[in-house]
CSV table of C-alpha atoms and ligand atoms in Angstrom, one decimal:
chain,number,residue,atom,x,y,z
H,20,GLU,CA,18.5,-7.0,-82.9
H,21,LYS,CA,17.4,-10.2,-84.2
H,22,GLY,CA,17.3,-11.1,-81.0
H,23,GLY,CA,19.5,-14.5,-81.9
H,24,TYR,CA,17.7,-15.6,-84.8
H,25,ASP,CA,19.1,-15.3,-88.4
H,26,TRP,CA,16.6,-13.8,-89.7
H,27,PHE,CA,14.0,-10.9,-88.6
H,28,MET,CA,11.9,-13.4,-90.8
H,29,LEU,CA,12.5,-16.3,-88.2
H,30,LYS,CA,11.8,-14.0,-85.4
H,31,GLU,CA,8.9,-12.7,-86.7
H,32,ILE,CA,7.2,-16.3,-86.8
H,33,ALA,CA,8.0,-16.7,-83.4
H,34,GLU,CA,6.9,-13.5,-82.3
H,35,GLN,CA,3.5,-14.3,-83.6
H,36,PRO,CA,1.9,-16.0,-80.5
H,37,GLN,CA,2.5,-12.9,-79.0
H,38,ALA,CA,1.1,-10.7,-81.6
H,39,VAL,CA,-2.3,-12.6,-82.3
H,40,ALA,CA,-2.2,-11.8,-78.5
H,41,ASP,CA,-1.7,-8.0,-78.5
H,42,THR,CA,-4.0,-8.3,-80.8
H,43,LEU,CA,-6.6,-9.4,-78.9
H,44,LEU,CA,-5.8,-7.2,-76.4
H,45,GLY,CA,-8.6,-5.5,-74.0
H,46,ARG,CA,-11.0,-6.2,-77.3
H,47,LEU,CA,-12.6,-9.5,-75.7
H,48,GLY,CA,-15.0,-8.6,-73.0
H,49,PRO,CA,-15.3,-11.0,-70.1
H,50,ALA,CA,-18.6,-11.9,-71.1
H,51,GLY,CA,-17.6,-12.9,-74.9
H,52,GLU,CA,-18.5,-9.3,-75.9
H,53,LEU,CA,-15.9,-6.9,-78.6
H,54,VAL,CA,-14.9,-3.6,-77.1
H,55,LEU,CA,-13.7,-1.4,-79.8
H,56,ASP,CA,-14.4,1.6,-78.3
H,57,GLU,CA,-11.6,3.2,-81.1
H,58,VAL,CA,-13.5,2.1,-84.0
H,59,ARG,CA,-15.0,5.9,-84.6
H,60,LEU,CA,-17.9,4.4,-86.3
H,61,SER,CA,-21.0,5.3,-84.6
H,62,ASP,CA,-24.3,1.9,-83.9
H,63,GLN,CA,-26.2,3.6,-86.3
H,64,GLU,CA,-23.7,3.6,-89.2
H,65,LEU,CA,-22.6,0.4,-89.2
H,66,ARG,CA,-26.0,-1.1,-88.9
H,67,ASP,CA,-26.5,0.8,-91.9
H,68,VAL,CA,-23.6,-1.2,-93.7
H,69,ASP,CA,-25.8,-3.5,-96.9
H,70,LYS,CA,-22.0,-3.4,-98.7
H,71,ILE,CA,-18.9,-4.3,-97.6
H,72,PHE,CA,-15.8,-4.5,-100.0
H,73,VAL,CA,-12.4,-5.3,-98.5
H,74,VAL,CA,-9.5,-4.2,-100.1
H,75,ALA,CA,-5.8,-4.6,-99.8
H,76,CYS,CA,-3.2,-6.1,-101.7
H,77,GLY,CA,-0.5,-8.9,-101.8
H,78,THR,CA,-0.8,-11.3,-98.0
H,79,ALA,CA,-2.8,-8.3,-97.2
H,80,TYR,CA,-5.0,-8.9,-99.9
H,81,HIS,CA,-5.1,-13.0,-98.5
H,82,ALA,CA,-5.9,-11.5,-94.9
H,83,GLY,CA,-9.3,-9.8,-97.0
H,84,MET,CA,-9.9,-13.0,-98.2
H,85,ILE,CA,-10.4,-14.7,-95.4
H,86,ALA,CA,-12.3,-11.6,-94.5
H,87,LYS,CA,-14.5,-12.0,-96.6
H,88,TYR,CA,-15.9,-15.6,-95.5
H,89,ALA,CA,-16.2,-15.2,-91.8
H,90,ILE,CA,-17.6,-11.4,-91.8
H,91,GLU,CA,-20.8,-12.9,-94.3
H,92,HIS,CA,-21.2,-15.9,-91.7
H,93,TRP,CA,-21.2,-14.0,-89.2
H,94,THR,CA,-23.2,-10.8,-90.3
H,95,ARG,CA,-24.8,-12.2,-93.2
H,96,ILE,CA,-23.6,-8.5,-95.0
H,97,PRO,CA,-22.5,-9.5,-98.5
H,98,VAL,CA,-18.5,-9.2,-98.9
H,99,GLU,CA,-16.9,-8.1,-101.8
H,100,VAL,CA,-12.9,-8.4,-101.5
H,101,GLU,CA,-10.8,-7.0,-104.4
H,102,LEU,CA,-6.7,-6.1,-105.1
H,103,ALA,CA,-6.2,-2.2,-104.3
H,104,SER,CA,-5.0,-2.1,-107.6
H,105,GLU,CA,-7.9,-3.3,-109.5
H,106,PHE,CA,-10.7,-1.7,-107.2
H,107,ARG,CA,-10.8,2.3,-108.6
H,108,TYR,CA,-10.3,1.4,-112.4
H,109,ARG,CA,-13.6,-1.0,-112.2
H,110,ASP,CA,-16.1,2.2,-111.1
H,111,PRO,CA,-17.6,-0.5,-107.6
H,112,VAL,CA,-20.9,0.7,-106.8
H,113,LEU,CA,-20.0,2.6,-103.3
H,114,ASP,CA,-22.2,4.8,-101.5
H,115,ARG,CA,-22.6,6.2,-97.9
H,116,SER,CA,-24.1,2.6,-96.7
H,117,THR,CA,-20.7,0.8,-98.1
H,118,LEU,CA,-18.0,-0.2,-95.7
H,119,VAL,CA,-14.8,-0.4,-97.2
H,120,ILE,CA,-12.3,-2.0,-95.3
H,121,VAL,CA,-8.7,-1.4,-96.3
H,122,ILE,CA,-5.3,-3.4,-94.8
H,123,SER,CA,-2.1,-2.8,-94.7
H,124,GLN,CA,0.3,-3.2,-91.9
H,125,SER,CA,2.7,-0.6,-92.8
H,126,GLY,CA,-0.7,2.1,-93.7
H,127,GLU,CA,2.4,3.4,-97.3
H,128,THR,CA,1.4,1.2,-99.8
H,129,MET,CA,0.0,4.1,-102.2
H,130,ASP,CA,-2.6,1.5,-104.6
H,131,THR,CA,-4.4,1.2,-101.4
H,132,LEU,CA,-3.8,4.6,-101.0
H,133,MET,CA,-5.5,5.2,-103.8
H,134,ALA,CA,-8.2,2.0,-103.6
H,135,LEU,CA,-9.3,4.2,-100.2
H,136,ARG,CA,-9.5,8.0,-101.6
H,137,HIS,CA,-11.2,6.5,-104.2
H,138,ALA,CA,-14.0,5.0,-101.9
H,139,LYS,CA,-14.1,8.0,-100.0
H,140,GLU,CA,-14.8,10.4,-102.8
H,141,GLN,CA,-17.9,7.6,-103.8
H,142,LYS,CA,-19.0,8.9,-99.5
H,143,ALA,CA,-18.0,5.5,-98.5
H,144,ARG,CA,-17.4,4.7,-94.9
H,145,ILE,CA,-13.6,3.6,-94.2
H,146,LEU,CA,-12.1,1.2,-92.1
H,147,ALA,CA,-8.8,0.2,-91.9
H,148,ILE,CA,-7.1,-2.3,-90.1
H,149,CYS,CA,-3.3,-1.2,-89.9
H,150,ASN,CA,0.1,-2.3,-88.2
H,151,ALA,CA,2.0,0.9,-88.5
H,152,ASN,CA,0.5,3.8,-86.4
H,153,GLY,CA,0.2,6.9,-87.5
H,154,SER,CA,1.0,5.7,-91.0
H,155,THR,CA,-0.9,8.0,-94.2
H,156,ILE,CA,-3.8,5.0,-94.5
H,157,PRO,CA,-5.3,5.3,-91.2
H,158,ARG,CA,-4.4,9.3,-91.1
H,159,GLU,CA,-6.9,9.2,-94.3
H,160,SER,CA,-9.3,6.8,-92.9
H,161,ASP,CA,-13.0,7.2,-90.4
H,162,ALA,CA,-11.8,4.6,-89.1
H,163,VAL,CA,-9.4,2.4,-87.7
H,164,LEU,CA,-8.3,-0.4,-85.6
H,165,TYR,CA,-4.4,-1.7,-85.3
H,166,THR,CA,-3.1,-4.8,-85.5
H,167,HIS,CA,-0.2,-4.0,-82.1
H,168,ALA,CA,2.0,-6.4,-84.1
H,169,GLY,CA,5.0,-4.7,-83.6
H,170,PRO,CA,7.4,-3.7,-85.5
H,171,GLU,CA,7.9,-5.8,-89.0
H,172,VAL,CA,11.1,-5.9,-90.8
H,173,ALA,CA,11.7,-8.7,-93.3
H,174,VAL,CA,9.8,-7.6,-96.5
H,175,ALA,CA,8.0,-11.3,-96.4
H,176,SER,CA,4.7,-10.0,-94.3
H,177,THR,CA,4.1,-12.9,-91.5
H,178,LYS,CA,3.4,-11.7,-88.0
H,179,GLY,CA,1.6,-8.8,-89.7
H,180,PHE,CA,-0.6,-11.2,-92.0
H,181,LEU,CA,-1.9,-12.9,-89.5
H,182,THR,CA,-2.4,-10.3,-87.0
H,183,GLN,CA,-4.6,-9.1,-89.9
H,184,VAL,CA,-6.7,-11.9,-89.7
H,185,VAL,CA,-7.2,-11.4,-86.6
H,186,ALA,CA,-8.3,-8.1,-86.8
H,187,CYS,CA,-10.8,-8.4,-89.2
H,188,TYR,CA,-12.4,-11.4,-87.1
H,189,LEU,CA,-12.7,-8.7,-84.3
H,190,VAL,CA,-14.8,-6.6,-86.9
H,191,GLY,CA,-17.2,-8.8,-87.9
H,192,LEU,CA,-17.7,-9.9,-84.6
H,193,PHE,CA,-17.9,-6.9,-83.5
H,194,LEU,CA,-20.1,-5.9,-86.6
H,195,ALA,CA,-22.4,-9.5,-85.7
H,196,GLN,CA,-23.4,-7.8,-82.1
H,197,VAL,CA,-23.7,-4.2,-83.1
H,198,ARG,CA,-26.6,-5.6,-85.7
H,199,GLY,CA,-27.5,-8.2,-83.7
H,200,VAL,CA,-27.1,-11.4,-86.4
H,201,LYS,CA,-26.7,-15.0,-85.3
H,202,TYR,CA,-24.8,-13.7,-82.0
H,203,ALA,CA,-26.1,-15.1,-79.5
H,204,ASP,CA,-24.8,-18.7,-80.7
H,205,GLU,CA,-22.3,-18.9,-82.5
H,206,VAL,CA,-20.2,-15.9,-81.7
H,207,GLY,CA,-19.8,-17.2,-78.2
H,208,ALA,CA,-17.5,-20.1,-79.0
H,209,ILE,CA,-16.0,-18.3,-81.2
H,210,VAL,CA,-14.4,-16.0,-79.2
H,211,GLU,CA,-13.7,-18.3,-76.5
H,212,ASN,CA,-11.8,-20.5,-79.8
H,213,LEU,CA,-10.1,-16.9,-80.8
H,214,ARG,CA,-8.2,-16.8,-77.0
H,215,LYS,CA,-6.8,-20.0,-77.8
H,216,LEU,CA,-5.1,-18.8,-81.5
H,217,PRO,CA,-1.4,-17.8,-79.4
H,218,GLU,CA,-1.1,-20.9,-77.7
H,219,HIS,CA,-2.3,-22.6,-81.0
H,220,ILE,CA,0.5,-21.4,-82.8
H,221,ALA,CA,2.9,-22.1,-79.9
H,222,THR,CA,2.7,-25.2,-80.3
H,223,VAL,CA,2.9,-25.6,-84.2
H,224,LEU,CA,5.9,-23.7,-83.5
H,225,ASP,CA,7.3,-26.2,-81.2
H,226,GLU,CA,6.5,-28.7,-83.8
H,227,MET,CA,8.7,-26.8,-86.8
H,228,GLU,CA,12.0,-29.2,-87.1
H,229,PRO,CA,10.4,-31.8,-89.5
H,230,VAL,CA,9.3,-28.3,-91.6
H,231,ARG,CA,13.0,-27.5,-91.2
H,232,GLU,CA,14.4,-31.0,-92.6
H,233,LEU,CA,11.6,-31.3,-95.2
H,234,ALA,CA,12.6,-27.4,-96.1
H,235,ARG,CA,15.7,-28.8,-97.0
H,236,ASN,CA,14.7,-31.3,-99.2
H,237,LEU,CA,12.7,-29.8,-101.2
H,238,ALA,CA,15.2,-26.4,-101.9
H,239,ASP,CA,15.8,-28.3,-105.6
H,240,GLU,CA,12.6,-27.9,-107.0
H,241,ASN,CA,11.2,-26.2,-109.7
H,242,THR,CA,7.7,-25.8,-109.0
H,243,LEU,CA,5.6,-26.6,-105.8
H,244,LEU,CA,1.7,-26.4,-105.6
H,245,PHE,CA,-0.7,-25.1,-103.0
H,246,LEU,CA,-4.0,-27.0,-102.9
H,247,GLY,CA,-6.6,-25.0,-100.2
H,248,ARG,CA,-10.4,-25.1,-100.5
H,249,HIS,CA,-12.8,-22.6,-98.4
H,250,VAL,CA,-10.6,-20.1,-96.1
H,251,GLY,CA,-7.5,-23.3,-97.5
H,252,PHE,CA,-7.6,-21.4,-100.6
H,253,PRO,CA,-6.6,-18.2,-99.5
H,254,VAL,CA,-4.1,-20.0,-97.2
H,255,ALA,CA,-3.0,-21.8,-100.0
H,256,LEU,CA,-2.2,-18.8,-102.1
H,257,GLU,CA,-0.4,-17.3,-99.3
H,258,GLY,CA,2.0,-20.1,-98.8
H,259,ALA,CA,2.9,-20.3,-103.1
H,260,LEU,CA,3.5,-16.5,-102.3
H,261,LYS,CA,5.8,-16.3,-99.7
H,262,LEU,CA,8.1,-19.8,-101.5
H,263,LYS,CA,7.9,-17.1,-104.5
H,264,GLU,CA,9.2,-14.2,-102.4
H,265,LEU,CA,11.6,-15.6,-100.7
H,266,ALA,CA,12.6,-18.5,-102.9
H,267,TYR,CA,12.2,-17.7,-106.1
H,268,ILE,CA,10.9,-21.1,-107.1
H,269,HIS,CA,7.5,-20.7,-109.1
H,270,ALA,CA,5.2,-21.7,-106.6
H,271,GLU,CA,1.2,-21.5,-107.6
H,272,GLY,CA,-2.2,-21.9,-105.4
H,273,PHE,CA,-5.5,-22.9,-106.1
H,274,ALA,CA,-8.6,-23.8,-104.8
H,275,ALA,CA,-9.0,-27.6,-104.7
H,276,GLY,CA,-12.4,-27.7,-106.4
H,277,GLU,CA,-10.8,-26.3,-109.3
H,278,LEU,CA,-8.2,-29.3,-109.8
H,279,LYS,CA,-10.8,-31.1,-112.4
H,280,HIS,CA,-11.4,-27.8,-114.8
H,281,GLY,CA,-7.3,-27.5,-115.5
H,282,SER,CA,-4.6,-27.3,-113.4
H,283,ILE,CA,-4.2,-31.4,-112.9
H,284,ALA,CA,-2.5,-31.3,-115.6
H,285,LEU,CA,0.5,-29.7,-114.2
H,286,ILE,CA,1.0,-33.1,-112.1
H,287,ASP,CA,3.7,-34.8,-112.7
H,288,GLN,CA,6.3,-37.9,-110.9
H,289,GLY,CA,7.5,-36.2,-108.3
H,290,THR,CA,6.1,-32.5,-108.1
H,291,PRO,CA,5.3,-31.2,-104.7
H,292,VAL,CA,2.1,-30.4,-103.8
H,293,VAL,CA,0.8,-28.9,-100.4
H,294,VAL,CA,-2.4,-29.5,-99.8
H,295,VAL,CA,-4.0,-27.0,-96.5
H,296,VAL,CA,-7.0,-30.0,-94.9
H,297,PRO,CA,-9.9,-28.6,-93.8
H,298,SER,CA,-11.1,-30.0,-90.6
H,299,PRO,CA,-13.0,-32.4,-90.7
H,300,VAL,CA,-16.2,-30.8,-89.4
H,301,SER,CA,-15.7,-28.6,-91.6
H,302,ARG,CA,-19.4,-27.4,-93.2
H,303,GLY,CA,-20.4,-29.3,-96.1
H,304,SER,CA,-17.8,-32.1,-95.8
H,305,VAL,CA,-15.3,-29.8,-98.1
H,306,HIS,CA,-12.5,-32.0,-95.6
H,307,GLY,CA,-14.3,-35.1,-97.9
H,308,LYS,CA,-13.4,-33.5,-100.8
H,309,VAL,CA,-9.8,-32.5,-100.4
H,310,VAL,CA,-8.6,-35.4,-99.0
H,311,SER,CA,-9.9,-37.0,-102.1
H,312,ASN,CA,-8.0,-34.4,-104.2
H,313,ILE,CA,-5.1,-35.6,-101.9
H,314,GLN,CA,-5.7,-39.1,-103.6
H,315,GLU,CA,-5.9,-37.5,-106.9
H,316,VAL,CA,-2.9,-35.8,-107.4
H,317,ARG,CA,-0.8,-38.4,-105.7
H,318,ALA,CA,-2.3,-41.1,-108.2
H,319,ARG,CA,-0.3,-39.1,-110.9
H,320,GLY,CA,2.2,-38.8,-109.2
H,321,ALA,CA,2.5,-36.2,-106.9
H,322,ARG,CA,5.0,-36.0,-103.6
H,323,THR,CA,2.2,-34.6,-101.0
H,324,ILE,CA,2.6,-32.6,-98.3
H,325,VAL,CA,-0.5,-32.0,-96.3
H,326,ILE,CA,-1.3,-30.0,-93.6
H,327,ALA,CA,-4.0,-31.5,-91.2
H,328,GLU,CA,-6.0,-30.9,-88.0
H,329,ASP,CA,-5.0,-33.3,-84.8
H,330,GLY,CA,-6.4,-36.0,-84.7
H,331,ASP,CA,-8.0,-36.1,-88.6
H,332,ASP,CA,-6.8,-39.4,-89.7
H,333,ASP,CA,-8.7,-39.7,-93.4
H,334,VAL,CA,-5.8,-37.9,-95.1
H,335,VAL,CA,-3.0,-40.5,-93.6
H,336,PRO,CA,-2.1,-42.9,-96.3
H,337,TYR,CA,-1.9,-40.2,-98.4
H,338,ALA,CA,0.5,-38.1,-96.7
H,339,ASP,CA,3.6,-38.3,-97.9
H,340,HIS,CA,4.6,-35.9,-95.4
H,341,LEU,CA,1.9,-35.3,-92.6
H,342,ILE,CA,2.3,-31.7,-90.9
H,343,ARG,CA,0.0,-31.6,-87.4
H,344,VAL,CA,-1.9,-29.0,-86.6
H,345,PRO,CA,-4.0,-28.2,-83.1
H,346,ARG,CA,-8.1,-28.1,-83.8
H,347,THR,CA,-9.8,-24.9,-84.4
H,348,PRO,CA,-12.9,-24.0,-85.8
H,349,THR,CA,-12.8,-23.6,-89.5
H,350,LEU,CA,-13.1,-20.1,-89.8
H,351,LEU,CA,-10.2,-19.8,-87.5
H,352,ALA,CA,-7.9,-22.2,-89.1
H,353,PRO,CA,-5.7,-19.5,-91.4
H,354,VAL,CA,-4.3,-18.2,-88.6
H,355,VAL,CA,-2.8,-22.0,-87.4
H,356,THR,CA,-2.2,-23.7,-90.9
H,357,THR,CA,-0.4,-20.6,-92.5
H,358,VAL,CA,2.4,-20.6,-90.2
H,359,PRO,CA,3.6,-23.9,-91.5
H,360,LEU,CA,4.0,-22.7,-94.9
H,361,GLN,CA,6.0,-19.0,-93.1
H,362,VAL,CA,8.5,-21.5,-91.8
H,363,LEU,CA,8.8,-23.9,-94.8
H,364,ALA,CA,9.4,-20.6,-97.5
H,365,CYS,CA,11.6,-19.0,-95.1
H,366,GLU,CA,13.8,-22.3,-94.4
H,367,ILE,CA,13.5,-22.9,-98.6
H,368,ALA,CA,15.3,-19.7,-99.1
H,369,SER,CA,18.2,-20.2,-96.4
H,370,ALA,CA,18.9,-24.0,-98.0
H,371,ARG,CA,19.1,-22.3,-101.4
H,372,GLY,CA,21.3,-19.6,-99.9
H,373,LEU,CA,19.3,-16.7,-100.3
H,374,ASP,CA,18.5,-13.3,-98.6
H,375,VAL,CA,15.4,-14.4,-96.5
H,376,ASP,CA,14.6,-10.5,-95.1
H,377,GLN,CA,15.8,-8.7,-98.7
H,378,PRO,CA,14.6,-10.3,-101.2
H,379,ARG,CA,15.9,-9.4,-105.5
H,380,ASN,CA,13.0,-7.1,-106.6
H,381,LEU,CA,11.0,-6.3,-103.4
H,382,ALA,CA,10.7,-3.5,-100.6
H,383,LYS,CA,8.7,-3.3,-98.0
H,384,SER,CA,6.4,-1.4,-98.2
H,385,VAL,CA,5.6,-0.4,-102.3
H,386,THR,CA,4.8,3.6,-102.1
H,387,VAL,CA,4.4,4.0,-105.9
H,388,GLU,CA,1.3,2.6,-108.4
N,23,M6R,O1,1.5,-2.7,-96.1
N,23,M6R,P1,0.8,-3.9,-96.9
N,23,M6R,O2,0.1,-4.4,-95.9
N,23,M6R,O3,-0.1,-2.8,-98.1
N,23,M6R,O4,1.7,-4.4,-98.1
N,23,M6R,C1,0.8,-5.0,-98.9
N,23,M6R,C2,2.0,-6.1,-99.5
N,23,M6R,O5,3.2,-5.4,-100.2
N,23,M6R,C3,2.6,-7.0,-99.0
N,23,M6R,O6,1.7,-7.4,-97.9
N,23,M6R,C4,3.3,-8.3,-99.6
N,23,M6R,O7,2.4,-8.6,-99.9
N,23,M6R,C5,4.3,-8.7,-98.8
N,23,M6R,N1,5.9,-8.8,-99.1
N,23,M6R,C6,4.1,-10.2,-98.9
N,23,M6R,O8,4.9,-10.9,-97.9
């Protein structure tokens, strides 16, 4: 049932091009319009939304962080992202014009469910992004967008995550469409690029042999650091989480701009640092700043593992290991840049002789608060 793979996780990583295609299936119209009939919130309700909370746990929370960048940019609605386990305990300001997007692969995560119930009591509208059909979270929500990733068996979420991110894009674009904000110019091009994502993921997967080799090489490390900026920051957090849960190696993700505010002190001779580099065409020259960060950590002894877009030559002199990904618009890039980090964590855990599908102390769905 693992389809010839050693682990369910490897099978699920390989299924990602299809999973993302299935998330998009039937939801992009011929003229680039979004067709989300299943979102049973009226156009008026969607126009009335003046604030969005995205609430989730673990990997789904990282998807939510990416959603914030995309939804705010496309809709100009303020978006806050919050860990479900924190959300209701700090008395968030919610009312009828608040949209709460809850993200959960399993649809059974207790922290997320309790956050949802709290938001519902305060009269907020609830939209669930979920993979498991008919699970508790979508049943209790006003509307649901299923990710259609197929069953995810490995404890570590992979295709669950990529499809959550894509579903968040669909919600953001749909809101922009209904509200008529910024739609005409940028959004049409984004839709075209969404259609290319499955192919881009497949391209990344075809080139994973050097990552597997690197993983064998890193198997005895005690610490790995992950840096990213803009949407690359949640990707860095996700890369670190995968490594912690699978390989039991201490790993931390940082916003690259925060390095100089403290964390750069951690860099020592040989410390492996994974850097998720934004596209050279990214807004406000964040690219150049991240390239400087690579130089800075390398000057202090770091061994740099750089994930950069095809054709980005600026990173070449500072990369001890270079992993290439296809060119993708900045906001969509996490769907391709996360993939090598999944493979890296999975292969490091495998090289350490660990049970990749069933890491210690973890359960696939966490049904206690
Ligand atoms: O089923 P959910 O998406 O609600 O699960 C949320 C987290 O428990 C989950 O993403 C967890 O962090 C994974 N083990 C990460 O790989």
